[in-house]
Amino acid sequence: MSLFDIMIGMAQKKVALITGANKGLGFEISRQLGAKGITVILGARDETKANAAAQKLQSEGLDAHALKLDVTKADDIANAAEFVKQKFGVLDILVNNAGVNLDGNGDVSADSLRQSFEANVIGPYALTKAMLPLLKASPGGRVVNQSSMLGSLTLISNGQGGNWTTAGYTSSKAALNMITVVLAHELKGTRVKVNSAHPGWVRTDMGGANAPLDVAEGAKTAVGLATLPDDGPSGSFMHLGKTLPW
Ligand code: NAP
């Protein structure tokens, strides 16, 4: 790293954008990044919920901003890139956390599969592409794709998906993992790292009340990957510091 890079890094407070940040893991990831002195932009598809979440973190003394961002809407993605460019001129961290599990009882229609891919794969990909110039402007851009062990071909084919082995969620998270690998490959030689996180089974609206982990523990993997040092990995799939099989 050059002296110029070090000076830029010291001069600027880091800026992070977290999608699906109005509740659950996204909100907690925002809180933990904010507590590290990072400016956090909380994206949510409902503007009122984005504002409420950002205000809650502001009331805790964090530098939090709200952004209406439905990751399946091209206009919202374009507006998000323009918002970050105008307000900050750089993006250090993008956490593609927003996600859906639409699989219900497991009888997944083609239309439902399409919706899962829109939210869990195409949205994160489109948002990352839109943010790349801003991430490249950072002294160390970090992209975290919030995946799941249920996106691991290895673990699912070993029978470790249990009742969660349903077509829409698993295949969309597997595709998101491949996006991680491909983007990491494409960005080799730049300062941007792209990694997939498995948060664990976490008590949220999606994870349900029986999950063993609370959100504070569940947020740790994404926060760790969002704040990786320059010699950290890119193109990896991690849970609490351990590498998962693809
Ligand atoms: P959650 O409480 O249901 O939160 C999901 C978040 O994603 C909500 O903020 C939701 O917004 C948002 N979202 C959904 N579709 C969106 C869209 N099109 N645009 C923008 N935001 C959208 O679930 P969570 O447990 O915190 O999950 C967060 C991430 O972790 C997901 O990607 C999930 O797959 C992953 N994950 C969770 C677990 C777990 O055990 N909880 C395990 C593995 C992976 P609304 O409030 O508007 O619906």
PDB file of C-alpha atoms and ligand atoms in Angstrom:
ATOM      1  CA  MET A   1       0.000   0.000   0.000  1.00  0.00           C
ATOM      2  CA  SER A   2       1.399   3.403  -0.952  1.00  0.00           C
ATOM      3  CA  LEU A   3       1.690   6.408   1.381  1.00  0.00           C
ATOM      4  CA  PHE A   4      -1.090   8.003  -0.686  1.00  0.00           C
ATOM      5  CA  ASP A   5      -3.384   5.045   0.053  1.00  0.00           C
ATOM      6  CA  ILE A   6      -2.581   5.213   3.775  1.00  0.00           C
ATOM      7  CA  MET A   7      -3.336   8.941   3.880  1.00  0.00           C
ATOM      8  CA  ILE A   8      -6.621   8.491   2.021  1.00  0.00           C
ATOM      9  CA  GLY A   9      -7.557   5.657   4.381  1.00  0.00           C
ATOM     10  CA  MET A  10      -6.782   7.755   7.459  1.00  0.00           C
ATOM     11  CA  ALA A  11      -8.528  10.867   6.181  1.00  0.00           C
ATOM     12  CA  GLN A  12     -11.858   9.315   5.334  1.00  0.00           C
ATOM     13  CA  LYS A  13     -14.396   7.664   7.531  1.00  0.00           C
ATOM     14  CA  LYS A  14     -15.457   4.394   5.926  1.00  0.00           C
ATOM     15  CA  VAL A  15     -18.887   4.217   4.298  1.00  0.00           C
ATOM     16  CA  ALA A  16     -21.003   1.049   4.210  1.00  0.00           C
ATOM     17  CA  LEU A  17     -24.284   0.232   2.464  1.00  0.00           C
ATOM     18  CA  ILE A  18     -26.324  -2.608   3.916  1.00  0.00           C
ATOM     19  CA  THR A  19     -29.410  -3.924   2.110  1.00  0.00           C
ATOM     20  CA  GLY A  20     -32.459  -5.263   3.932  1.00  0.00           C
ATOM     21  CA  ALA A  21     -31.322  -3.224   6.918  1.00  0.00           C
ATOM     22  CA  ASN A  22     -34.703  -2.385   8.436  1.00  0.00           C
ATOM     23  CA  LYS A  23     -34.738  -5.514  10.599  1.00  0.00           C
ATOM     24  CA  GLY A  24     -33.107  -8.831  11.408  1.00  0.00           C
ATOM     25  CA  LEU A  25     -29.505  -9.431  10.431  1.00  0.00           C
ATOM     26  CA  GLY A  26     -29.253  -6.361   8.185  1.00  0.00           C
ATOM     27  CA  PHE A  27     -30.166  -4.017  11.026  1.00  0.00           C
ATOM     28  CA  GLU A  28     -27.729  -5.696  13.415  1.00  0.00           C
ATOM     29  CA  ILE A  29     -24.904  -5.701  10.827  1.00  0.00           C
ATOM     30  CA  SER A  30     -25.548  -1.957  10.398  1.00  0.00           C
ATOM     31  CA  ARG A  31     -25.385  -1.468  14.151  1.00  0.00           C
ATOM     32  CA  GLN A  32     -22.132  -3.418  14.530  1.00  0.00           C
ATOM     33  CA  LEU A  33     -20.469  -1.628  11.595  1.00  0.00           C
ATOM     34  CA  GLY A  34     -21.712   1.725  12.906  1.00  0.00           C
ATOM     35  CA  ALA A  35     -20.278   0.923  16.335  1.00  0.00           C
ATOM     36  CA  LYS A  36     -16.872   0.567  14.649  1.00  0.00           C
ATOM     37  CA  GLY A  37     -17.084   4.209  13.568  1.00  0.00           C
ATOM     38  CA  ILE A  38     -18.213   3.390  10.033  1.00  0.00           C
ATOM     39  CA  THR A  39     -20.878   5.547   8.365  1.00  0.00           C
ATOM     40  CA  VAL A  40     -23.767   3.196   7.625  1.00  0.00           C
ATOM     41  CA  ILE A  41     -26.418   3.586   4.941  1.00  0.00           C
ATOM     42  CA  LEU A  42     -29.435   1.448   5.767  1.00  0.00           C
ATOM     43  CA  GLY A  43     -31.222   0.278   2.627  1.00  0.00           C
ATOM     44  CA  ALA A  44     -34.821  -0.941   2.887  1.00  0.00           C
ATOM     45  CA  ARG A  45     -37.529  -1.395   0.305  1.00  0.00           C
ATOM     46  CA  ASP A  46     -39.993   0.517   2.491  1.00  0.00           C
ATOM     47  CA  GLU A  47     -38.782   4.098   2.929  1.00  0.00           C
ATOM     48  CA  THR A  48     -40.624   4.581   6.244  1.00  0.00           C
ATOM     49  CA  LYS A  49     -38.921   1.488   7.666  1.00  0.00           C
ATOM     50  CA  ALA A  50     -35.528   2.663   6.366  1.00  0.00           C
ATOM     51  CA  ASN A  51     -36.006   6.004   8.133  1.00  0.00           C
ATOM     52  CA  ALA A  52     -37.143   4.377  11.380  1.00  0.00           C
ATOM     53  CA  ALA A  53     -34.163   1.994  11.403  1.00  0.00           C
ATOM     54  CA  ALA A  54     -31.650   4.773  10.673  1.00  0.00           C
ATOM     55  CA  GLN A  55     -33.202   6.978  13.373  1.00  0.00           C
ATOM     56  CA  LYS A  56     -32.896   4.147  15.894  1.00  0.00           C
ATOM     57  CA  LEU A  57     -29.160   3.861  15.205  1.00  0.00           C
ATOM     58  CA  GLN A  58     -28.767   7.668  15.247  1.00  0.00           C
ATOM     59  CA  SER A  59     -30.374   7.654  18.699  1.00  0.00           C
ATOM     60  CA  GLU A  60     -27.608   5.216  19.739  1.00  0.00           C
ATOM     61  CA  GLY A  61     -25.050   7.789  18.563  1.00  0.00           C
ATOM     62  CA  LEU A  62     -24.169   6.133  15.245  1.00  0.00           C
ATOM     63  CA  ASP A  63     -23.685   7.876  11.901  1.00  0.00           C
ATOM     64  CA  ALA A  64     -26.639   6.268  10.102  1.00  0.00           C
ATOM     65  CA  HIS A  65     -28.474   7.240   6.918  1.00  0.00           C
ATOM     66  CA  ALA A  66     -31.646   5.880   5.371  1.00  0.00           C
ATOM     67  CA  LEU A  67     -32.087   4.848   1.738  1.00  0.00           C
ATOM     68  CA  LYS A  68     -35.122   3.461  -0.059  1.00  0.00           C
ATOM     69  CA  LEU A  69     -33.718   0.437  -1.879  1.00  0.00           C
ATOM     70  CA  ASP A  70     -35.661  -2.478  -3.276  1.00  0.00           C
ATOM     71  CA  VAL A  71     -32.907  -4.618  -4.772  1.00  0.00           C
ATOM     72  CA  THR A  72     -35.265  -5.937  -7.452  1.00  0.00           C
ATOM     73  CA  LYS A  73     -35.937  -2.429  -8.804  1.00  0.00           C
ATOM     74  CA  ALA A  74     -33.498  -1.036 -11.377  1.00  0.00           C
ATOM     75  CA  ASP A  75     -34.522   2.570 -10.599  1.00  0.00           C
ATOM     76  CA  ASP A  76     -33.809   2.105  -6.885  1.00  0.00           C
ATOM     77  CA  ILE A  77     -30.378   0.659  -7.692  1.00  0.00           C
ATOM     78  CA  ALA A  78     -29.513   3.557 -10.002  1.00  0.00           C
ATOM     79  CA  ASN A  79     -30.725   6.051  -7.370  1.00  0.00           C
ATOM     80  CA  ALA A  80     -28.665   4.287  -4.694  1.00  0.00           C
ATOM     81  CA  ALA A  81     -25.472   4.603  -6.757  1.00  0.00           C
ATOM     82  CA  GLU A  82     -26.202   8.272  -7.408  1.00  0.00           C
ATOM     83  CA  PHE A  83     -27.002   8.894  -3.705  1.00  0.00           C
ATOM     84  CA  VAL A  84     -23.710   7.352  -2.540  1.00  0.00           C
ATOM     85  CA  LYS A  85     -21.738   9.131  -5.271  1.00  0.00           C
ATOM     86  CA  GLN A  86     -23.213  12.562  -4.511  1.00  0.00           C
ATOM     87  CA  LYS A  87     -23.108  12.253  -0.712  1.00  0.00           C
ATOM     88  CA  PHE A  88     -19.865  10.341  -0.128  1.00  0.00           C
ATOM     89  CA  GLY A  89     -18.063   9.893  -3.472  1.00  0.00           C
ATOM     90  CA  VAL A  90     -16.900   6.429  -2.386  1.00  0.00           C
ATOM     91  CA  LEU A  91     -18.229   3.142  -1.025  1.00  0.00           C
ATOM     92  CA  ASP A  92     -15.972   1.036   1.186  1.00  0.00           C
ATOM     93  CA  ILE A  93     -18.385  -1.751   2.110  1.00  0.00           C
ATOM     94  CA  LEU A  94     -21.425  -3.254   0.399  1.00  0.00           C
ATOM     95  CA  VAL A  95     -23.333  -5.901   2.332  1.00  0.00           C
ATOM     96  CA  ASN A  96     -25.827  -7.645   0.059  1.00  0.00           C
ATOM     97  CA  ASN A  97     -27.913  -8.861   2.974  1.00  0.00           C
ATOM     98  CA  ALA A  98     -31.510  -8.536   1.691  1.00  0.00           C
ATOM     99  CA  GLY A  99     -32.998 -11.903   0.887  1.00  0.00           C
ATOM    100  CA  VAL A 100     -36.180 -13.923   0.756  1.00  0.00           C
ATOM    101  CA  ASN A 101     -37.230 -17.482   1.408  1.00  0.00           C
ATOM    102  CA  LEU A 102     -40.466 -17.954  -0.526  1.00  0.00           C
ATOM    103  CA  ASP A 103     -40.423 -21.757  -0.536  1.00  0.00           C
ATOM    104  CA  GLY A 104     -43.178 -22.383   2.045  1.00  0.00           C
ATOM    105  CA  ASN A 105     -44.026 -26.089   2.152  1.00  0.00           C
ATOM    106  CA  GLY A 106     -41.430 -26.843  -0.531  1.00  0.00           C
ATOM    107  CA  ASP A 107     -43.761 -27.048  -3.541  1.00  0.00           C
ATOM    108  CA  VAL A 108     -41.945 -24.285  -5.425  1.00  0.00           C
ATOM    109  CA  SER A 109     -43.537 -22.932  -8.600  1.00  0.00           C
ATOM    110  CA  ALA A 110     -41.485 -21.602 -11.499  1.00  0.00           C
ATOM    111  CA  ASP A 111     -42.794 -18.113 -10.771  1.00  0.00           C
ATOM    112  CA  SER A 112     -41.733 -18.343  -7.128  1.00  0.00           C
ATOM    113  CA  LEU A 113     -38.294 -19.570  -8.215  1.00  0.00           C
ATOM    114  CA  ARG A 114     -38.033 -16.535 -10.498  1.00  0.00           C
ATOM    115  CA  GLN A 115     -38.890 -14.190  -7.599  1.00  0.00           C
ATOM    116  CA  SER A 116     -36.292 -15.863  -5.371  1.00  0.00           C
ATOM    117  CA  PHE A 117     -33.638 -15.323  -8.029  1.00  0.00           C
ATOM    118  CA  GLU A 118     -34.692 -11.692  -8.534  1.00  0.00           C
ATOM    119  CA  ALA A 119     -34.198 -10.878  -4.833  1.00  0.00           C
ATOM    120  CA  ASN A 120     -31.372 -13.254  -3.877  1.00  0.00           C
ATOM    121  CA  VAL A 121     -29.189 -13.247  -7.002  1.00  0.00           C
ATOM    122  CA  ILE A 122     -30.007 -10.693  -9.671  1.00  0.00           C
ATOM    123  CA  GLY A 123     -30.583  -7.853  -7.184  1.00  0.00           C
ATOM    124  CA  PRO A 124     -27.242  -8.304  -5.371  1.00  0.00           C
ATOM    125  CA  TYR A 125     -25.437  -8.719  -8.707  1.00  0.00           C
ATOM    126  CA  ALA A 126     -27.003  -5.596 -10.242  1.00  0.00           C
ATOM    127  CA  LEU A 127     -26.376  -3.545  -7.106  1.00  0.00           C
ATOM    128  CA  THR A 128     -22.746  -4.667  -6.901  1.00  0.00           C
ATOM    129  CA  LYS A 129     -22.180  -3.799 -10.575  1.00  0.00           C
ATOM    130  CA  ALA A 130     -23.743  -0.364 -10.029  1.00  0.00           C
ATOM    131  CA  MET A 131     -21.526   0.250  -6.983  1.00  0.00           C
ATOM    132  CA  LEU A 132     -18.270  -1.051  -8.470  1.00  0.00           C
ATOM    133  CA  PRO A 133     -16.866   2.331  -9.541  1.00  0.00           C
ATOM    134  CA  LEU A 134     -17.482   3.622  -5.992  1.00  0.00           C
ATOM    135  CA  LEU A 135     -16.028   0.464  -4.413  1.00  0.00           C
ATOM    136  CA  LYS A 136     -12.959   0.760  -6.621  1.00  0.00           C
ATOM    137  CA  ALA A 137     -12.557   4.359  -5.417  1.00  0.00           C
ATOM    138  CA  SER A 138     -12.095   2.982  -1.877  1.00  0.00           C
ATOM    139  CA  PRO A 139      -8.631   2.126  -0.523  1.00  0.00           C
ATOM    140  CA  GLY A 140     -10.087  -1.327   0.238  1.00  0.00           C
ATOM    141  CA  GLY A 141     -13.556  -2.099  -1.112  1.00  0.00           C
ATOM    142  CA  ARG A 142     -15.365  -5.044   0.478  1.00  0.00           C
ATOM    143  CA  VAL A 143     -18.460  -6.825  -0.851  1.00  0.00           C
ATOM    144  CA  VAL A 144     -20.210  -9.327   1.395  1.00  0.00           C
ATOM    145  CA  ASN A 145     -22.882 -11.542  -0.097  1.00  0.00           C
ATOM    146  CA  GLN A 146     -25.144 -12.823   2.655  1.00  0.00           C
ATOM    147  CA  SER A 147     -25.492 -16.422   1.599  1.00  0.00           C
ATOM    148  CA  SER A 148     -26.392 -19.533   3.555  1.00  0.00           C
ATOM    149  CA  MET A 149     -24.976 -23.006   4.173  1.00  0.00           C
ATOM    150  CA  LEU A 150     -28.162 -24.009   2.305  1.00  0.00           C
ATOM    151  CA  GLY A 151     -26.465 -22.649  -0.821  1.00  0.00           C
ATOM    152  CA  SER A 152     -23.652 -25.204  -0.465  1.00  0.00           C
ATOM    153  CA  LEU A 153     -23.957 -27.980  -3.075  1.00  0.00           C
ATOM    154  CA  THR A 154     -21.698 -30.108  -0.866  1.00  0.00           C
ATOM    155  CA  LEU A 155     -23.740 -29.764   2.336  1.00  0.00           C
ATOM    156  CA  ILE A 156     -27.116 -30.137   0.601  1.00  0.00           C
ATOM    157  CA  SER A 157     -26.010 -33.214  -1.339  1.00  0.00           C
ATOM    158  CA  ASN A 158     -24.723 -34.658   1.956  1.00  0.00           C
ATOM    159  CA  GLY A 159     -28.257 -34.349   3.348  1.00  0.00           C
ATOM    160  CA  GLN A 160     -27.411 -31.509   5.755  1.00  0.00           C
ATOM    161  CA  GLY A 161     -30.228 -29.200   4.587  1.00  0.00           C
ATOM    162  CA  GLY A 162     -32.986 -31.058   6.463  1.00  0.00           C
ATOM    163  CA  ASN A 163     -36.466 -29.607   5.939  1.00  0.00           C
ATOM    164  CA  TRP A 164     -34.888 -26.536   4.346  1.00  0.00           C
ATOM    165  CA  THR A 165     -33.881 -28.509   1.223  1.00  0.00           C
ATOM    166  CA  THR A 166     -36.269 -26.660  -1.089  1.00  0.00           C
ATOM    167  CA  ALA A 167     -35.608 -25.496  -4.643  1.00  0.00           C
ATOM    168  CA  GLY A 168     -35.921 -21.709  -4.520  1.00  0.00           C
ATOM    169  CA  TYR A 169     -33.859 -20.724  -1.493  1.00  0.00           C
ATOM    170  CA  THR A 170     -31.059 -23.276  -1.913  1.00  0.00           C
ATOM    171  CA  SER A 171     -30.532 -22.772  -5.657  1.00  0.00           C
ATOM    172  CA  SER A 172     -30.629 -18.981  -5.382  1.00  0.00           C
ATOM    173  CA  LYS A 173     -28.029 -18.966  -2.595  1.00  0.00           C
ATOM    174  CA  ALA A 174     -25.875 -21.416  -4.615  1.00  0.00           C
ATOM    175  CA  ALA A 175     -26.101 -19.001  -7.553  1.00  0.00           C
ATOM    176  CA  LEU A 176     -25.201 -16.098  -5.258  1.00  0.00           C
ATOM    177  CA  ASN A 177     -22.137 -18.076  -4.167  1.00  0.00           C
ATOM    178  CA  MET A 178     -21.078 -18.446  -7.797  1.00  0.00           C
ATOM    179  CA  ILE A 179     -21.516 -14.693  -8.258  1.00  0.00           C
ATOM    180  CA  THR A 180     -19.091 -14.273  -5.331  1.00  0.00           C
ATOM    181  CA  VAL A 181     -16.516 -16.533  -6.987  1.00  0.00           C
ATOM    182  CA  VAL A 182     -16.867 -14.931 -10.417  1.00  0.00           C
ATOM    183  CA  LEU A 183     -16.720 -11.333  -9.144  1.00  0.00           C
ATOM    184  CA  ALA A 184     -13.711 -12.140  -6.938  1.00  0.00           C
ATOM    185  CA  HIS A 185     -12.022 -13.588 -10.037  1.00  0.00           C
ATOM    186  CA  GLU A 186     -12.900 -10.557 -12.167  1.00  0.00           C
ATOM    187  CA  LEU A 187     -11.685  -8.163  -9.456  1.00  0.00           C
ATOM    188  CA  LYS A 188      -8.351  -9.891  -8.883  1.00  0.00           C
ATOM    189  CA  GLY A 189      -5.650  -7.227  -9.053  1.00  0.00           C
ATOM    190  CA  THR A 190      -7.985  -4.523  -7.684  1.00  0.00           C
ATOM    191  CA  ARG A 191      -8.427  -3.567  -4.011  1.00  0.00           C
ATOM    192  CA  VAL A 192     -11.992  -4.927  -3.943  1.00  0.00           C
ATOM    193  CA  LYS A 193     -12.663  -8.241  -2.190  1.00  0.00           C
ATOM    194  CA  VAL A 194     -15.878 -10.253  -2.577  1.00  0.00           C
ATOM    195  CA  ASN A 195     -16.875 -12.987  -0.131  1.00  0.00           C
ATOM    196  CA  SER A 196     -19.920 -15.044   0.845  1.00  0.00           C
ATOM    197  CA  ALA A 197     -21.116 -15.259   4.458  1.00  0.00           C
ATOM    198  CA  HIS A 198     -23.183 -17.909   6.212  1.00  0.00           C
ATOM    199  CA  PRO A 199     -24.547 -16.190   9.334  1.00  0.00           C
ATOM    200  CA  GLY A 200     -25.597 -19.411  11.070  1.00  0.00           C
ATOM    201  CA  TRP A 201     -29.184 -20.273  11.932  1.00  0.00           C
ATOM    202  CA  VAL A 202     -30.360 -17.030  13.510  1.00  0.00           C
ATOM    203  CA  ARG A 203     -33.510 -15.931  15.367  1.00  0.00           C
ATOM    204  CA  THR A 204     -35.100 -13.492  12.893  1.00  0.00           C
ATOM    205  CA  ASP A 205     -38.403 -13.392  11.038  1.00  0.00           C
ATOM    206  CA  MET A 206     -36.801 -15.697   8.460  1.00  0.00           C
ATOM    207  CA  GLY A 207     -34.880 -17.952  10.850  1.00  0.00           C
ATOM    208  CA  GLY A 208     -37.778 -18.347  13.305  1.00  0.00           C
ATOM    209  CA  ALA A 209     -37.928 -18.531  17.078  1.00  0.00           C
ATOM    210  CA  ASN A 210     -36.190 -21.925  17.396  1.00  0.00           C
ATOM    211  CA  ALA A 211     -32.884 -20.818  15.866  1.00  0.00           C
ATOM    212  CA  PRO A 212     -29.926 -21.186  18.252  1.00  0.00           C
ATOM    213  CA  LEU A 213     -28.157 -17.878  17.450  1.00  0.00           C
ATOM    214  CA  ASP A 214     -29.200 -14.345  18.303  1.00  0.00           C
ATOM    215  CA  VAL A 215     -28.684 -11.534  15.779  1.00  0.00           C
ATOM    216  CA  ALA A 216     -25.563 -10.247  17.528  1.00  0.00           C
ATOM    217  CA  GLU A 217     -23.810 -13.583  16.892  1.00  0.00           C
ATOM    218  CA  GLY A 218     -25.392 -13.966  13.451  1.00  0.00           C
ATOM    219  CA  ALA A 219     -24.096 -10.577  12.276  1.00  0.00           C
ATOM    220  CA  LYS A 220     -20.474 -11.372  13.182  1.00  0.00           C
ATOM    221  CA  THR A 221     -19.533 -13.244   9.999  1.00  0.00           C
ATOM    222  CA  ALA A 222     -20.725 -10.492   7.643  1.00  0.00           C
ATOM    223  CA  VAL A 223     -19.137  -7.791   9.811  1.00  0.00           C
ATOM    224  CA  GLY A 224     -15.831  -9.698   9.839  1.00  0.00           C
ATOM    225  CA  LEU A 225     -15.829 -10.044   6.051  1.00  0.00           C
ATOM    226  CA  ALA A 226     -16.858  -6.390   5.647  1.00  0.00           C
ATOM    227  CA  THR A 227     -13.827  -5.281   7.649  1.00  0.00           C
ATOM    228  CA  LEU A 228     -11.227  -7.745   6.304  1.00  0.00           C
ATOM    229  CA  PRO A 229      -7.640  -6.515   6.261  1.00  0.00           C
ATOM    230  CA  ASP A 230      -5.885  -6.083   2.909  1.00  0.00           C
ATOM    231  CA  ASP A 231      -4.287  -9.524   3.166  1.00  0.00           C
ATOM    232  CA  GLY A 232      -7.664 -11.199   3.803  1.00  0.00           C
ATOM    233  CA  PRO A 233      -9.288 -13.636   1.390  1.00  0.00           C
ATOM    234  CA  SER A 234     -11.446 -12.905  -1.638  1.00  0.00           C
ATOM    235  CA  GLY A 235     -13.775 -15.439  -3.218  1.00  0.00           C
ATOM    236  CA  SER A 236     -14.285 -17.361   0.036  1.00  0.00           C
ATOM    237  CA  PHE A 237     -17.365 -18.772   1.804  1.00  0.00           C
ATOM    238  CA  MET A 238     -17.100 -18.267   5.560  1.00  0.00           C
ATOM    239  CA  HIS A 239     -18.916 -18.797   8.849  1.00  0.00           C
ATOM    240  CA  LEU A 240     -17.383 -17.319  12.001  1.00  0.00           C
ATOM    241  CA  GLY A 241     -13.845 -17.500  10.618  1.00  0.00           C
ATOM    242  CA  LYS A 242     -14.184 -21.027   9.198  1.00  0.00           C
ATOM    243  CA  THR A 243     -14.274 -21.810   5.481  1.00  0.00           C
ATOM    244  CA  LEU A 244     -17.377 -23.648   4.259  1.00  0.00           C
ATOM    245  CA  PRO A 245     -17.423 -26.025   1.290  1.00  0.00           C
ATOM    246  CA  TRP A 246     -19.100 -24.675  -1.873  1.00  0.00           C
TER     247      TRP A 246
HETATM  248  P1  NAP B   1     -35.473 -11.173   7.705  1.00  0.00           P
HETATM  249  O1  NAP B   1     -35.563 -10.763   9.115  1.00  0.00           O
HETATM  250  O2  NAP B   1     -36.644 -11.794   7.019  1.00  0.00           O
HETATM  251  O3  NAP B   1     -34.952  -9.920   6.864  1.00  0.00           O
HETATM  252  C1  NAP B   1     -34.871  -9.959   5.469  1.00  0.00           C
HETATM  253  C2  NAP B   1     -34.607  -8.553   4.998  1.00  0.00           C
HETATM  254  O4  NAP B   1     -34.505  -8.559   3.557  1.00  0.00           O
HETATM  255  C3  NAP B   1     -35.770  -7.589   5.344  1.00  0.00           C
HETATM  256  O5  NAP B   1     -35.243  -6.334   5.662  1.00  0.00           O
HETATM  257  C4  NAP B   1     -36.534  -7.532   4.031  1.00  0.00           C
HETATM  258  O6  NAP B   1     -37.315  -6.359   3.875  1.00  0.00           O
HETATM  259  C5  NAP B   1     -35.363  -7.530   3.074  1.00  0.00           C
HETATM  260  N1  NAP B   1     -35.750  -7.764   1.696  1.00  0.00           N
HETATM  261  C6  NAP B   1     -36.385  -8.801   1.146  1.00  0.00           C
HETATM  262  N2  NAP B   1     -36.573  -8.598  -0.178  1.00  0.00           N
HETATM  263  C7  NAP B   1     -36.039  -7.395  -0.459  1.00  0.00           C
HETATM  264  C8  NAP B   1     -35.905  -6.616  -1.617  1.00  0.00           C
HETATM  265  N3  NAP B   1     -36.402  -7.025  -2.796  1.00  0.00           N
HETATM  266  N4  NAP B   1     -35.267  -5.425  -1.546  1.00  0.00           N
HETATM  267  C9  NAP B   1     -34.769  -4.988  -0.373  1.00  0.00           C
HETATM  268  N5  NAP B   1     -34.899  -5.652   0.778  1.00  0.00           N
HETATM  269  C10 NAP B   1     -35.523  -6.855   0.728  1.00  0.00           C
HETATM  270  O7  NAP B   1     -34.307 -12.250   7.495  1.00  0.00           O
HETATM  271  P2  NAP B   1     -32.826 -12.353   8.076  1.00  0.00           P
HETATM  272  O8  NAP B   1     -32.763 -13.642   8.792  1.00  0.00           O
HETATM  273  O9  NAP B   1     -32.409 -11.101   8.739  1.00  0.00           O
HETATM  274  O10 NAP B   1     -32.042 -12.580   6.709  1.00  0.00           O
HETATM  275  C11 NAP B   1     -31.072 -11.699   6.211  1.00  0.00           C
HETATM  276  C12 NAP B   1     -30.219 -12.460   5.209  1.00  0.00           C
HETATM  277  O11 NAP B   1     -29.556 -13.547   5.880  1.00  0.00           O
HETATM  278  C13 NAP B   1     -30.997 -13.082   4.056  1.00  0.00           C
HETATM  279  O12 NAP B   1     -30.276 -12.949   2.857  1.00  0.00           O
HETATM  280  C14 NAP B   1     -31.083 -14.542   4.466  1.00  0.00           C
HETATM  281  O13 NAP B   1     -31.238 -15.394   3.352  1.00  0.00           O
HETATM  282  C15 NAP B   1     -29.759 -14.745   5.167  1.00  0.00           C
HETATM  283  N6  NAP B   1     -29.720 -15.885   6.091  1.00  0.00           N
HETATM  284  C16 NAP B   1     -30.477 -15.909   7.212  1.00  0.00           C
HETATM  285  C17 NAP B   1     -30.401 -17.007   8.062  1.00  0.00           C
HETATM  286  C18 NAP B   1     -31.184 -17.073   9.355  1.00  0.00           C
HETATM  287  O14 NAP B   1     -31.119 -18.115  10.025  1.00  0.00           O
HETATM  288  N7  NAP B   1     -31.916 -16.054   9.746  1.00  0.00           N
HETATM  289  C19 NAP B   1     -29.564 -18.079   7.747  1.00  0.00           C
HETATM  290  C20 NAP B   1     -28.816 -18.033   6.582  1.00  0.00           C
HETATM  291  C21 NAP B   1     -28.885 -16.928   5.764  1.00  0.00           C
HETATM  292  P3  NAP B   1     -38.880  -6.290   4.362  1.00  0.00           P
HETATM  293  O15 NAP B   1     -38.850  -6.050   5.837  1.00  0.00           O
HETATM  294  O16 NAP B   1     -39.421  -5.154   3.574  1.00  0.00           O
HETATM  295  O17 NAP B   1     -39.500  -7.604   3.999  1.00  0.00           O
END
